[in-house]
Short mmCIF file of C-alpha atoms and ligand atoms in Angstrom, two decimals:
data_model
loop_
_atom_site.label_atom_id
_atom_site.label_comp_id
_atom_site.label_asym_id
_atom_site.label_seq_id
_atom_site.Cartn_x
_atom_site.Cartn_y
_atom_site.Cartn_z
CA MET A 1 162.76 107.95 109.42
CA GLN A 2 159.74 105.76 110.10
CA ALA A 3 160.24 102.04 109.21
CA LEU A 4 157.85 100.71 106.57
CA PRO A 5 155.88 97.49 107.28
CA VAL A 6 157.44 94.39 105.68
CA ALA A 7 154.78 94.09 102.97
CA VAL A 8 155.49 97.67 101.89
CA MET A 9 158.97 98.27 100.61
CA ALA A 10 158.68 101.65 98.97
CA VAL A 11 156.16 104.43 98.54
CA HIS A 12 156.68 106.70 95.52
CA GLU A 13 154.88 109.68 94.09
CA TRP A 14 153.08 108.27 91.08
CA HIS A 15 154.53 110.66 88.52
CA ARG A 16 157.69 108.49 88.71
CA CYS A 17 155.72 105.47 87.46
CA ALA A 18 156.03 104.45 83.79
CA PRO A 19 152.85 104.98 81.71
CA ASP A 20 152.71 101.27 80.78
CA VAL A 21 152.73 100.29 84.46
CA MET A 22 149.91 102.77 85.10
CA ALA A 23 148.03 101.42 82.06
CA GLY A 24 148.08 97.93 83.63
CA LEU A 25 146.73 99.29 86.93
CA TYR A 26 143.94 101.23 85.21
CA ALA A 27 143.03 98.16 83.11
CA ALA A 28 142.58 96.03 86.25
CA GLU A 29 140.31 98.70 87.79
CA ASP A 30 138.42 99.14 84.55
CA ARG A 31 137.65 95.38 84.58
CA TYR A 32 136.64 95.40 88.24
CA TRP A 33 134.23 98.33 87.84
CA ALA A 34 132.71 96.84 84.67
CA GLU A 35 132.26 93.32 86.06
CA ALA A 36 131.38 94.03 89.70
CA LEU A 37 129.57 97.36 89.42
CA PHE A 38 128.32 97.49 85.75
CA TRP A 39 130.25 100.78 85.51
CA ASP A 40 132.19 101.75 82.39
CA THR A 41 135.06 103.83 83.81
CA SER A 42 137.35 103.84 80.75
CA ARG A 43 136.89 107.58 80.22
CA GLN A 44 137.69 108.30 83.87
CA TRP A 45 141.04 106.44 83.72
CA TYR A 46 141.93 108.32 80.58
CA GLU A 47 141.26 111.62 82.40
CA VAL A 48 143.12 110.42 85.50
CA GLU A 49 146.17 109.53 83.42
CA ARG A 50 146.15 112.93 81.71
CA ALA A 51 145.98 114.64 85.11
CA ARG A 52 148.76 112.39 86.46
CA GLU A 53 151.03 113.16 83.51
CA THR A 54 150.53 116.91 83.77
CA GLY A 55 151.00 116.86 87.56
CA ALA A 56 147.48 118.21 88.14
CA LEU A 57 146.55 115.16 90.24
CA PRO A 58 149.02 113.99 92.89
CA GLY A 59 149.11 110.30 93.79
CA VAL A 60 151.25 107.53 95.23
CA VAL A 61 152.26 104.01 94.27
CA VAL A 62 153.47 101.34 96.72
CA HIS A 63 155.95 98.58 95.71
CA ASP A 64 156.96 95.37 97.47
CA ALA A 65 160.49 93.94 97.72
CA ALA A 66 160.22 92.38 94.26
CA GLY A 67 159.28 95.75 92.77
CA SER A 68 155.66 94.76 92.10
CA VAL A 69 152.99 97.37 92.69
CA THR A 70 150.89 96.45 95.74
CA GLY A 71 148.74 99.57 95.80
CA TRP A 72 148.07 103.03 94.51
CA GLY A 73 145.78 105.99 94.90
CA PHE A 74 145.44 109.69 94.23
CA HIS A 75 144.33 112.74 96.13
CA LEU A 76 143.02 116.18 95.44
CA ILE A 77 143.10 119.31 97.56
CA GLU A 78 140.13 121.68 97.18
CA GLY A 79 140.24 124.67 99.50
CA ASP A 80 141.24 123.23 102.87
CA THR A 81 139.89 119.74 102.06
CA LEU A 82 142.03 116.74 101.17
CA HIS A 83 139.99 114.24 99.10
CA LEU A 84 141.43 110.71 99.06
CA GLY A 85 140.50 108.87 95.87
CA GLY A 86 140.93 105.61 93.97
CA LEU A 87 142.52 103.69 96.85
CA VAL A 88 143.50 100.22 95.63
CA ALA A 89 145.68 97.86 97.66
CA ASP A 90 146.63 94.18 97.97
CA ASN A 91 147.03 94.15 101.75
CA PRO A 92 146.31 96.24 104.88
CA ALA A 93 149.95 97.39 105.28
CA THR A 94 149.80 98.89 101.79
CA THR A 95 146.47 100.56 102.59
CA GLU A 96 148.03 102.14 105.69
CA ALA A 97 151.07 103.31 103.72
CA LEU A 98 148.89 104.87 100.98
CA VAL A 99 146.72 106.81 103.42
CA ALA A 100 149.77 107.94 105.43
CA ALA A 101 151.53 109.24 102.31
CA MET A 102 148.46 111.14 101.08
CA GLU A 103 147.81 112.61 104.51
CA SER A 104 151.35 113.89 104.83
CA ASP A 105 150.95 115.68 101.50
CA GLY A 106 147.66 117.13 102.84
CA ASP A 107 149.51 118.27 106.00
CA LEU A 108 152.24 119.90 103.93
CA ARG A 109 149.68 121.77 101.88
CA GLY A 110 147.58 122.88 104.84
CA ALA A 111 144.46 120.76 104.22
CA GLY A 112 142.75 120.46 107.62
CA THR A 113 139.59 118.66 106.47
CA ARG A 114 139.85 115.07 105.18
CA CYS A 115 137.29 113.35 102.99
CA CYS A 116 137.34 109.91 101.43
CA PHE A 117 134.72 108.17 99.27
CA VAL A 118 135.98 105.10 97.43
CA ALA A 119 134.94 101.66 96.22
CA ASP A 120 135.97 99.00 98.76
CA ARG A 121 139.26 98.06 97.06
CA ALA A 122 141.78 98.45 99.87
CA PRO A 123 141.79 95.80 102.65
CA GLY A 124 141.59 97.28 106.14
CA LEU A 125 140.62 100.77 104.94
CA PRO A 126 137.79 101.25 107.48
CA ASP A 127 140.19 100.45 110.36
CA VAL A 128 142.94 102.66 108.95
CA LEU A 129 140.55 105.62 108.63
CA GLN A 130 139.11 105.13 112.10
CA GLN A 131 142.56 104.86 113.67
CA ARG A 132 143.40 108.17 112.03
CA GLY A 133 140.39 109.87 113.58
CA TYR A 134 137.98 109.76 110.65
CA GLU A 135 134.26 109.17 111.19
CA LEU A 136 133.35 106.23 109.02
CA ASP A 137 130.31 105.66 106.79
CA ILE A 138 129.65 102.58 104.71
CA PHE A 139 127.66 103.19 101.52
CA HIS A 140 125.82 100.21 100.04
CA TYR A 141 125.79 99.73 96.30
CA LEU A 142 122.30 98.46 95.44
CA VAL A 143 120.97 96.99 92.22
CA LEU A 144 117.44 96.55 90.89
CA SER A 145 116.85 94.27 87.89
CA LEU A 146 114.24 95.89 85.71
CA ALA A 147 111.08 94.20 84.52
CA ALA A 148 108.34 95.54 82.26
CA PRO A 149 106.65 98.34 84.26
CA GLN A 150 103.07 97.97 85.49
CA THR A 151 100.58 100.69 84.64
CA SER A 152 100.52 103.01 87.63
CA PRO A 153 97.19 103.82 89.25
CA GLN A 154 95.68 107.27 88.58
CA CYS A 155 97.22 109.80 90.96
CA LEU A 156 95.21 112.75 92.30
CA SER A 157 98.14 114.58 93.92
CA PRO A 158 98.67 118.23 92.82
CA VAL A 159 102.40 117.44 92.57
CA SER A 160 103.34 116.52 88.99
CA ILE A 161 106.23 114.29 87.93
CA SER A 162 107.72 115.44 84.65
CA ALA A 163 110.70 115.14 82.33
CA TRP A 164 113.90 117.02 83.04
CA GLN A 165 113.97 120.69 82.07
CA THR A 166 117.04 122.84 82.38
CA ASP A 167 115.52 125.16 85.00
CA ALA A 168 115.85 122.19 87.40
CA ASN A 169 119.66 122.58 87.17
CA LEU A 170 119.42 125.78 89.18
CA ALA A 171 117.13 124.27 91.82
CA LEU A 172 119.44 121.37 92.67
CA PRO A 173 121.99 122.93 95.06
CA ALA A 174 119.35 124.41 97.43
CA LEU A 175 117.22 121.26 97.24
CA PHE A 176 120.15 119.00 98.17
CA GLN A 177 121.32 121.35 100.92
CA LYS A 178 117.97 121.47 102.68
CA THR A 179 117.24 117.78 102.18
CA TYR A 180 120.34 115.88 103.25
CA PRO A 181 121.27 115.17 106.87
CA ARG A 182 124.69 116.71 107.57
CA ARG A 183 126.36 113.34 108.20
CA ILE A 184 125.81 112.37 104.57
CA ALA A 185 125.92 115.88 103.06
CA ARG A 186 129.54 116.41 104.07
CA TYR A 187 130.67 113.99 101.35
CA PHE A 188 129.04 116.30 98.79
CA ALA A 189 129.73 119.67 100.41
CA PRO A 190 132.38 119.28 103.16
CA HIS A 191 131.60 122.64 104.84
CA ASP A 192 127.95 122.99 103.77
CA ALA A 193 128.94 126.15 101.84
CA PRO A 194 126.62 127.27 98.99
CA GLU A 195 129.53 127.31 96.52
CA GLU A 196 130.34 123.68 97.42
CA TRP A 197 126.74 122.68 96.71
CA ASP A 198 126.85 124.60 93.41
CA ARG A 199 130.03 122.78 92.42
CA TYR A 200 128.63 119.42 93.49
CA ALA A 201 125.43 119.90 91.44
CA ARG A 202 127.35 121.18 88.42
CA ASN A 203 129.76 118.22 88.56
CA LEU A 204 126.83 115.82 88.74
CA LEU A 205 125.43 117.23 85.49
CA GLU A 206 128.69 117.87 83.64
CA GLN A 207 131.39 115.45 84.88
CA PRO A 208 131.43 111.64 84.50
CA GLY A 209 132.51 110.89 88.10
CA CYS A 210 129.03 109.60 89.08
CA GLY A 211 128.22 108.36 85.58
CA VAL A 212 127.20 110.47 82.58
CA PHE A 213 124.09 112.60 83.20
CA ARG A 214 121.01 111.42 81.28
CA ALA A 215 118.40 114.13 80.92
CA ASP A 216 116.13 111.60 79.16
CA LEU A 217 115.91 109.45 82.31
CA SER A 218 116.01 112.17 84.98
CA VAL A 219 112.75 113.48 86.42
CA VAL A 220 111.44 116.35 88.50
CA ALA A 221 108.54 116.71 90.94
CA ARG A 222 106.82 120.12 90.86
CA ASP A 223 104.25 121.71 93.09
CA ALA A 224 102.64 124.70 91.34
CA GLY A 225 105.73 124.90 89.12
CA ARG A 226 108.23 124.84 92.02
CA VAL A 227 110.79 122.00 92.06
CA VAL A 228 110.13 119.97 95.22
CA GLY A 229 111.89 116.73 94.34
CA THR A 230 114.11 115.11 91.78
CA ALA A 231 115.75 111.93 90.62
CA VAL A 232 119.00 112.75 88.82
CA ILE A 233 119.95 109.79 86.65
CA THR A 234 123.27 108.98 85.02
CA GLY A 235 124.32 106.17 82.71
CA LEU A 236 127.06 103.81 83.94
CA ASP A 237 127.04 101.60 80.86
CA ALA A 238 124.54 101.03 78.07
CA ALA A 239 122.34 98.78 80.25
CA THR A 240 122.68 100.55 83.60
CA ALA A 241 120.80 103.61 84.83
CA HIS A 242 122.26 105.02 88.06
CA VAL A 243 120.31 107.10 90.58
CA ALA A 244 123.02 109.69 91.22
CA GLN A 245 120.60 111.68 93.40
CA LEU A 246 117.12 111.28 94.77
CA ALA A 247 115.77 114.08 96.95
CA VAL A 248 112.37 115.26 98.15
CA GLU A 249 111.90 118.51 100.06
CA PRO A 250 111.49 117.88 103.80
CA ASP A 251 107.92 119.26 104.01
CA MET A 252 106.84 117.10 101.06
CA GLN A 253 108.22 113.81 102.38
CA ARG A 254 106.18 110.72 103.28
CA GLN A 255 103.59 111.52 100.60
CA GLY A 256 104.78 108.91 98.12
CA LEU A 257 106.80 111.33 95.98
CA ALA A 258 110.05 109.35 95.96
CA ARG A 259 108.09 106.25 95.02
CA ARG A 260 106.48 108.11 92.11
CA LEU A 261 109.82 109.57 90.97
CA MET A 262 111.42 106.12 91.04
CA ALA A 263 108.48 104.50 89.18
CA GLU A 264 108.90 107.08 86.41
CA VAL A 265 112.67 106.50 86.30
CA GLU A 266 112.19 102.74 86.06
CA ALA A 267 109.68 103.13 83.21
CA ARG A 268 111.97 105.50 81.31
CA ALA A 269 115.04 103.31 81.87
CA TRP A 270 113.17 100.22 80.69
CA ALA A 271 111.91 102.04 77.58
CA ALA A 272 115.48 103.19 76.87
CA GLY A 273 116.73 99.58 76.88
CA CYS A 274 118.30 99.47 80.35
CA SER A 275 118.13 96.20 82.27
CA ARG A 276 119.04 97.51 85.74
CA VAL A 277 119.03 100.50 88.05
CA THR A 278 121.84 101.03 90.57
CA LEU A 279 122.53 103.49 93.39
CA LEU A 280 124.64 104.18 96.48
CA VAL A 281 123.03 104.70 99.85
CA ALA A 282 124.59 105.39 103.24
CA GLY A 283 124.11 102.66 105.85
CA SER A 284 122.96 105.43 108.23
CA ASN A 285 120.21 106.65 105.86
CA ALA A 286 117.29 104.67 107.29
CA PRO A 287 114.49 106.37 105.25
CA ALA A 288 116.26 105.77 101.93
CA LEU A 289 117.22 102.20 102.86
CA ALA A 290 113.58 101.46 103.72
CA LEU A 291 112.42 102.97 100.42
CA TYR A 292 114.91 100.99 98.30
CA ARG A 293 114.17 97.74 100.13
CA ARG A 294 110.48 98.23 99.34
CA LEU A 295 111.30 98.91 95.70
CA GLY A 296 113.19 95.60 95.44
CA PHE A 297 116.83 96.81 95.36
CA ARG A 298 119.42 94.26 96.49
CA PRO A 299 122.96 94.79 97.94
CA HIS A 300 125.75 94.33 95.43
CA GLY A 301 128.90 95.82 96.99
CA ARG A 302 130.01 98.64 99.19
CA PHE A 303 131.92 101.90 99.20
CA VAL A 304 133.90 103.25 102.13
CA ALA A 305 133.54 106.87 103.16
CA GLY A 306 135.37 108.73 105.90
CA TYR A 307 135.39 112.31 107.10
CA ARG A 308 137.61 114.17 109.52
CA GLY A 309 136.99 117.84 110.21
CA THR A 310 139.50 120.33 111.55
CA PRO A 311 139.60 120.51 115.39
CA GLU A 312 137.63 123.77 115.05
CA GLN A 313 134.87 122.12 112.97
CA VAL A 314 134.68 119.17 115.37
CA ARG A 315 134.36 121.59 118.33
CA LEU A 316 131.55 123.54 116.61
CA ALA A 317 129.66 120.35 115.71
CA VAL A 318 129.51 119.11 119.33
C1 LIG B 1 114.68 109.19 100.97
C2 LIG B 1 113.65 110.19 100.44
C3 LIG B 1 113.97 110.52 99.00
C4 LIG B 1 112.25 109.55 100.53
O1 LIG B 1 111.33 110.46 99.94
P1 LIG B 1 109.73 110.42 100.27
O2 LIG B 1 109.05 111.14 99.19
O3 LIG B 1 109.53 110.88 101.65
O4 LIG B 1 109.45 108.85 100.19
P2 LIG B 1 108.00 108.18 99.95
O5 LIG B 1 106.96 109.01 100.64
O6 LIG B 1 107.82 107.90 98.52
O7 LIG B 1 108.18 106.81 100.77
C5 LIG B 1 108.10 105.55 100.15
C6 LIG B 1 108.46 104.49 101.16
O8 LIG B 1 109.83 104.65 101.58
C7 LIG B 1 109.95 104.34 102.98
N1 LIG B 1 110.27 105.58 103.72
C8 LIG B 1 110.39 106.82 103.20
N2 LIG B 1 110.72 107.70 104.18
C9 LIG B 1 110.81 106.98 105.33
C10 LIG B 1 111.13 107.32 106.67
N3 LIG B 1 111.42 108.58 107.05
N4 LIG B 1 111.16 106.32 107.58
C11 LIG B 1 110.88 105.05 107.24
N5 LIG B 1 110.54 104.67 105.97
C12 LIG B 1 110.53 105.62 105.03
C13 LIG B 1 108.59 103.84 103.41
O9 LIG B 1 108.58 102.46 103.17
C14 LIG B 1 107.67 104.58 102.45
O10 LIG B 1 106.45 103.95 102.27
P3 LIG B 1 105.23 104.29 103.30
O11 LIG B 1 105.18 105.79 103.44
O12 LIG B 1 104.06 103.68 102.61
O13 LIG B 1 105.60 103.63 104.59
C15 LIG B 1 113.63 111.48 101.31
O14 LIG B 1 113.57 111.12 102.67
C16 LIG B 1 114.84 112.39 101.11
O15 LIG B 1 114.85 113.24 100.22
N6 LIG B 1 115.88 112.19 101.96
C17 LIG B 1 117.11 113.02 101.86
C18 LIG B 1 117.89 112.71 100.62
C19 LIG B 1 118.23 111.23 100.53
O16 LIG B 1 118.59 110.62 101.52
N7 LIG B 1 118.14 110.67 99.32
C20 LIG B 1 118.45 109.30 99.06
C21 LIG B 1 119.86 109.20 98.63
S1 LIG B 1 120.39 107.54 98.41
#
């Protein structure tokens, strides 16, 4: 049996944890997300607890010698992909123990691909992931404080920016797939499969994981009726509009479309009583970082993402 580091005395599956202990852990996260990220996650913790109780969502809890919880997290296996989620820890040894426990469950259940996308709540997580062979990506959480919008100059482009209509739902998976560089896309669709993109787009519109979809704030760019760009907006709390997705078709880029989409989003968010716009952007996404810097977004936190393909996927990617 492998010895546990001193700071980690025991690692348990989380279904053995009492609901009141879990309630305390969720409450601490709820506070963190609200205060640091302007993100109301109360509904998510409710859903997580239901899934924990029914056994639908596996997870682990780490205790120290005094029996106090020093960390916890959950994981999900979809196809052959192990998704690590909600990693929270007090110290690096706990982070290591959490990841090790989740990975061994992934091994047992034959998940060859590993994917992690979490708020930076576990000390040492980037090192732990890299030591375990993951490729690491840091996503910056950016915030823009809204001010009364200026009137935009007349635009002569044939591409129109308009309110969300449901036909855009169907256009999203293909638009995302052709727009995103693979390095970033793998966090949305680990194998670039059409059904993964369909599920990702559907989740964005129907599930609260990236905030609750707001059709009133989301906008679409059309060229002769065809969807060529979009800003998919969710609400994180009453005052916060979140850019869950911004994408412009490759052959329409560098024509000011993203800037126009974002100007429309800002105007709509302001009119709806929001005081800020937030988003997540990969540190490797130079075009998007340049765009957001120009629009006045400022760094406000970070998320840690890691990906490890099967040996076969790694070989094919070389
Ligand atoms: C990021 C993205 C939405 C930009 O769309 P776009 O319509 O090409 O952007 P715009 O033409 O409005 O560019 C506005 C400004 O952003 C910056 N910018 C945009 N693309 C850039 C690039 N490739 N390199 C450097 N700066 C860039 C520039 O400052 C640009 O102003 P300029 O053209 O006057 O120099 C587009 O590249 C895209 O869809 N990328 C893939 C999806 C993605 O990464 N989305 C963002 C998720 S966080």
